[in-house]
Amino acid sequence: YMALRFQYGFDLLTDSDEFDNEGATSEAIEASRIIKYAAVNLGDEPGSIIIKIAGETNGVLAPISNEAQVAVEAYFDEVKFAGPEITVINYLPDKLTLDLEVYRDPLVLDANGVSILNGNKPVEEAINAFMQDLPFDGELRLFDLEERLKQVEGVRIPHLISASSSWINPALNDYGSQSPIHVKRIPVSGYFTVENLNSIRYVA
């Protein structure tokens, strides 16, 4: 709640956790609320708290700027209760890689997974819709993804051979190596992006 209330460019009222919105328009206030998604978890160390955040760019989840993150961290230093150590995670999305083989109905989908009737790629669209439906910092379950794909017209058997993901290593400020996902995973950043949809193999 406190993360979503953050207003970039606005100061707090003295001795308060409320922002000083005097004279500001409702549009300016809404535009200043750059954190669109947030999740709070206990850290590994006793008394520590991890806050995962994300904004939006053109309607897609994305990190806020580095300068804005500095402001967010200063905000939490002001409003937090004494004691907890707060770490803000504002990463690029975890990269999700799927090794997927789709047994198709050749009357409905062509060899590239294109709908013969509509010209779209329904398997890719279903994967993207599934990822968008995941709650922020929600758990990805491979079984649920396969169940969603079974509902796609023209899909006879979705065979998810393997899945893996990688996330930002803060020490390197770059992605680490891919780690296999056996059943489920919560993204370190709070959200995923699928890397290799064009490598799905379609089998008649």
mmCIF file of C-alpha atoms in Angstrom, residues 34-202:
data_model
loop_
_atom_site.group_PDB
_atom_site.id
_atom_site.type_symbol
_atom_site.label_atom_id
_atom_site.label_comp_id
_atom_site.label_asym_id
_atom_site.label_seq_id
_atom_site.Cartn_x
_atom_site.Cartn_y
_atom_site.Cartn_z
ATOM 1 C CA ILE A 34 4.886 5.660 -11.015
ATOM 2 C CA ILE A 35 4.843 2.405 -9.033
ATOM 3 C CA LYS A 36 2.063 0.347 -10.570
ATOM 4 C CA TYR A 37 2.907 -3.027 -8.995
ATOM 5 C CA ALA A 38 4.389 -3.906 -5.616
ATOM 6 C CA ALA A 39 4.900 -6.939 -3.387
ATOM 7 C CA VAL A 40 6.409 -7.204 0.084
ATOM 8 C CA ASN A 41 8.282 -10.237 1.428
ATOM 9 C CA LEU A 42 10.359 -11.009 4.490
ATOM 10 C CA GLY A 43 14.088 -11.009 3.740
ATOM 11 C CA ASP A 44 16.576 -13.743 4.576
ATOM 12 C CA GLU A 45 17.905 -11.796 7.565
ATOM 13 C CA PRO A 46 15.630 -11.424 10.634
ATOM 14 C CA GLY A 47 13.853 -8.077 10.579
ATOM 15 C CA SER A 48 14.615 -7.402 6.907
ATOM 16 C CA ILE A 49 11.960 -6.622 4.299
ATOM 17 C CA ILE A 50 12.149 -6.915 0.514
ATOM 18 C CA ILE A 51 9.867 -4.716 -1.577
ATOM 19 C CA LYS A 52 9.567 -5.643 -5.259
ATOM 20 C CA ILE A 53 8.266 -2.862 -7.486
ATOM 21 C CA ALA A 54 7.559 -2.222 -11.162
ATOM 22 C CA GLY A 55 6.135 0.548 -13.287
ATOM 23 C CA GLU A 56 4.702 0.438 -16.782
ATOM 24 C CA THR A 57 6.007 1.455 -20.197
ATOM 25 C CA ASN A 58 3.393 1.476 -22.966
ATOM 26 C CA GLY A 59 1.188 -0.761 -20.828
ATOM 27 C CA VAL A 60 3.944 -3.338 -20.221
ATOM 28 C CA LEU A 61 5.549 -3.978 -16.833
ATOM 29 C CA ALA A 62 8.990 -2.370 -16.612
ATOM 30 C CA PRO A 63 11.413 -1.060 -13.971
ATOM 31 C CA ILE A 64 11.228 2.566 -12.896
ATOM 32 C CA SER A 65 14.307 4.717 -13.603
ATOM 33 C CA ASN A 66 17.406 4.583 -11.388
ATOM 34 C CA GLU A 67 16.809 8.179 -10.280
ATOM 35 C CA ALA A 68 13.238 7.342 -9.320
ATOM 36 C CA GLN A 69 14.434 4.318 -7.353
ATOM 37 C CA VAL A 70 16.712 6.575 -5.292
ATOM 38 C CA ALA A 71 13.657 8.691 -4.473
ATOM 39 C CA VAL A 72 11.653 5.570 -3.546
ATOM 40 C CA GLU A 73 14.376 4.382 -1.176
ATOM 41 C CA ALA A 74 14.517 7.819 0.456
ATOM 42 C CA TYR A 75 10.724 7.720 0.830
ATOM 43 C CA PHE A 76 10.820 4.380 2.640
ATOM 44 C CA ASP A 77 13.586 5.652 4.928
ATOM 45 C CA GLU A 78 11.179 8.442 5.904
ATOM 46 C CA VAL A 79 8.002 6.432 6.425
ATOM 47 C CA LYS A 80 9.200 3.040 7.698
ATOM 48 C CA PHE A 81 8.920 1.971 11.307
ATOM 49 C CA ALA A 82 12.169 1.913 13.263
ATOM 50 C CA GLY A 83 14.090 -1.311 12.896
ATOM 51 C CA PRO A 84 13.322 -3.080 9.603
ATOM 52 C CA GLU A 85 15.992 -3.042 6.914
ATOM 53 C CA ILE A 86 14.240 -2.438 3.590
ATOM 54 C CA THR A 87 15.639 -3.558 0.237
ATOM 55 C CA VAL A 88 13.931 -2.331 -2.930
ATOM 56 C CA ILE A 89 14.048 -4.685 -5.922
ATOM 57 C CA ASN A 90 13.458 -2.815 -9.168
ATOM 58 C CA TYR A 91 14.780 -5.216 -11.786
ATOM 59 C CA LEU A 92 14.201 -5.915 -15.424
ATOM 60 C CA PRO A 93 11.895 -8.952 -15.760
ATOM 61 C CA ASP A 94 13.178 -12.461 -15.236
ATOM 62 C CA LYS A 95 13.818 -14.117 -18.602
ATOM 63 C CA LEU A 96 11.696 -17.232 -19.082
ATOM 64 C CA THR A 97 12.762 -19.796 -21.679
ATOM 65 C CA LEU A 98 10.396 -22.560 -22.763
ATOM 66 C CA ASP A 99 11.326 -25.688 -24.702
ATOM 67 C CA LEU A 100 7.886 -26.407 -26.121
ATOM 68 C CA GLU A 101 6.650 -28.898 -28.682
ATOM 69 C CA VAL A 102 3.044 -28.558 -29.829
ATOM 70 C CA TYR A 103 1.219 -31.437 -31.509
ATOM 71 C CA ARG A 104 -1.211 -29.624 -33.799
ATOM 72 C CA ASP A 105 -4.353 -30.294 -35.751
ATOM 73 C CA PRO A 106 -3.170 -29.667 -39.344
ATOM 74 C CA LEU A 107 -6.721 -28.692 -40.303
ATOM 75 C CA VAL A 108 -6.522 -25.723 -37.930
ATOM 76 C CA LEU A 109 -2.853 -24.736 -37.503
ATOM 77 C CA ASP A 110 -0.160 -24.694 -40.167
ATOM 78 C CA ALA A 111 3.433 -25.871 -39.676
ATOM 79 C CA ASN A 112 4.399 -22.507 -38.147
ATOM 80 C CA GLY A 113 1.533 -22.443 -35.658
ATOM 81 C CA VAL A 114 -0.475 -19.937 -37.666
ATOM 82 C CA SER A 115 -4.255 -20.250 -37.589
ATOM 83 C CA ILE A 116 -5.337 -21.195 -41.107
ATOM 84 C CA LEU A 117 -8.655 -19.430 -40.592
ATOM 85 C CA ASN A 118 -7.585 -16.239 -38.781
ATOM 86 C CA GLY A 119 -3.888 -15.763 -39.620
ATOM 87 C CA ASN A 120 -2.807 -15.279 -35.985
ATOM 88 C CA LYS A 121 -0.536 -17.445 -33.780
ATOM 89 C CA PRO A 122 -2.896 -18.645 -31.034
ATOM 90 C CA VAL A 123 -0.310 -20.621 -29.045
ATOM 91 C CA GLU A 124 1.952 -17.586 -28.662
ATOM 92 C CA GLU A 125 -1.046 -15.418 -27.831
ATOM 93 C CA ALA A 126 -2.158 -17.907 -25.158
ATOM 94 C CA ILE A 127 1.299 -17.924 -23.557
ATOM 95 C CA ASN A 128 1.421 -14.116 -23.496
ATOM 96 C CA ALA A 129 -2.099 -13.949 -22.045
ATOM 97 C CA PHE A 130 -1.174 -16.514 -19.386
ATOM 98 C CA MET A 131 1.883 -14.504 -18.350
ATOM 99 C CA GLN A 132 -0.153 -11.296 -18.178
ATOM 100 C CA ASP A 133 -2.708 -13.036 -15.959
ATOM 101 C CA LEU A 134 -0.062 -13.994 -13.399
ATOM 102 C CA PRO A 135 -0.275 -11.737 -10.328
ATOM 103 C CA PHE A 136 2.753 -9.542 -9.710
ATOM 104 C CA ASP A 137 5.244 -11.665 -7.741
ATOM 105 C CA GLY A 138 2.907 -14.593 -8.353
ATOM 106 C CA GLU A 139 3.950 -18.190 -8.757
ATOM 107 C CA LEU A 140 4.414 -19.603 -12.243
ATOM 108 C CA ARG A 141 3.182 -23.205 -12.316
ATOM 109 C CA LEU A 142 4.143 -25.182 -15.390
ATOM 110 C CA PHE A 143 1.105 -27.446 -15.045
ATOM 111 C CA ASP A 144 -1.209 -24.419 -15.260
ATOM 112 C CA LEU A 145 0.553 -23.206 -18.405
ATOM 113 C CA GLU A 146 0.098 -26.576 -20.095
ATOM 114 C CA GLU A 147 -3.575 -26.618 -19.087
ATOM 115 C CA ARG A 148 -4.037 -23.188 -20.693
ATOM 116 C CA LEU A 149 -2.403 -24.400 -23.918
ATOM 117 C CA LYS A 150 -4.675 -27.450 -24.050
ATOM 118 C CA GLN A 151 -7.598 -25.053 -24.477
ATOM 119 C CA VAL A 152 -6.157 -23.466 -27.638
ATOM 120 C CA GLU A 153 -8.029 -24.418 -30.784
ATOM 121 C CA GLY A 154 -5.859 -26.601 -32.972
ATOM 122 C CA VAL A 155 -3.634 -27.827 -30.121
ATOM 123 C CA ARG A 156 -3.837 -31.568 -29.557
ATOM 124 C CA ILE A 157 -0.964 -32.011 -27.108
ATOM 125 C CA PRO A 158 1.217 -29.217 -25.653
ATOM 126 C CA HIS A 159 4.465 -30.925 -24.633
ATOM 127 C CA LEU A 160 6.516 -28.673 -22.354
ATOM 128 C CA ILE A 161 9.881 -30.422 -22.456
ATOM 129 C CA SER A 162 11.618 -28.005 -20.100
ATOM 130 C CA ALA A 163 11.506 -24.490 -18.708
ATOM 131 C CA SER A 164 14.190 -22.297 -17.225
ATOM 132 C CA SER A 165 14.652 -18.704 -16.141
ATOM 133 C CA SER A 166 17.352 -16.202 -15.293
ATOM 134 C CA TRP A 167 17.269 -12.964 -13.348
ATOM 135 C CA ILE A 168 19.378 -9.906 -12.759
ATOM 136 C CA ASN A 169 22.484 -10.481 -10.650
ATOM 137 C CA PRO A 170 22.762 -7.162 -8.763
ATOM 138 C CA ALA A 171 26.503 -7.611 -8.286
ATOM 139 C CA LEU A 172 26.992 -7.751 -12.066
ATOM 140 C CA ASN A 173 23.925 -5.689 -13.061
ATOM 141 C CA ASP A 174 23.341 -8.374 -15.684
ATOM 142 C CA TYR A 175 21.477 -11.641 -16.075
ATOM 143 C CA GLY A 176 22.928 -14.792 -14.583
ATOM 144 C CA SER A 177 22.808 -18.226 -16.163
ATOM 145 C CA GLN A 178 19.505 -20.000 -16.776
ATOM 146 C CA SER A 179 18.196 -22.122 -13.908
ATOM 147 C CA PRO A 180 15.805 -25.016 -14.621
ATOM 148 C CA ILE A 181 12.203 -24.786 -13.397
ATOM 149 C CA HIS A 182 10.940 -28.208 -12.384
ATOM 150 C CA VAL A 183 7.405 -27.470 -11.157
ATOM 151 C CA LYS A 184 6.960 -23.819 -10.186
ATOM 152 C CA ARG A 185 8.839 -20.577 -9.599
ATOM 153 C CA ILE A 186 8.264 -17.075 -8.228
ATOM 154 C CA PRO A 187 10.203 -14.517 -10.326
ATOM 155 C CA VAL A 188 12.970 -12.697 -8.465
ATOM 156 C CA SER A 189 11.966 -9.409 -10.121
ATOM 157 C CA GLY A 190 8.262 -10.055 -9.566
ATOM 158 C CA TYR A 191 7.476 -10.739 -13.242
ATOM 159 C CA PHE A 192 8.633 -12.651 -16.330
ATOM 160 C CA THR A 193 9.227 -12.012 -19.995
ATOM 161 C CA VAL A 194 9.206 -14.972 -22.403
ATOM 162 C CA GLU A 195 12.339 -15.026 -24.513
ATOM 163 C CA ASN A 196 11.872 -17.587 -27.289
ATOM 164 C CA LEU A 197 8.309 -17.881 -28.515
ATOM 165 C CA ASN A 198 9.477 -18.165 -32.130
ATOM 166 C CA SER A 199 11.323 -21.404 -31.314
ATOM 167 C CA ILE A 200 8.147 -23.390 -30.546
ATOM 168 C CA ARG A 201 8.112 -26.559 -32.623
ATOM 169 C CA TYR A 202 4.850 -27.675 -34.230
#
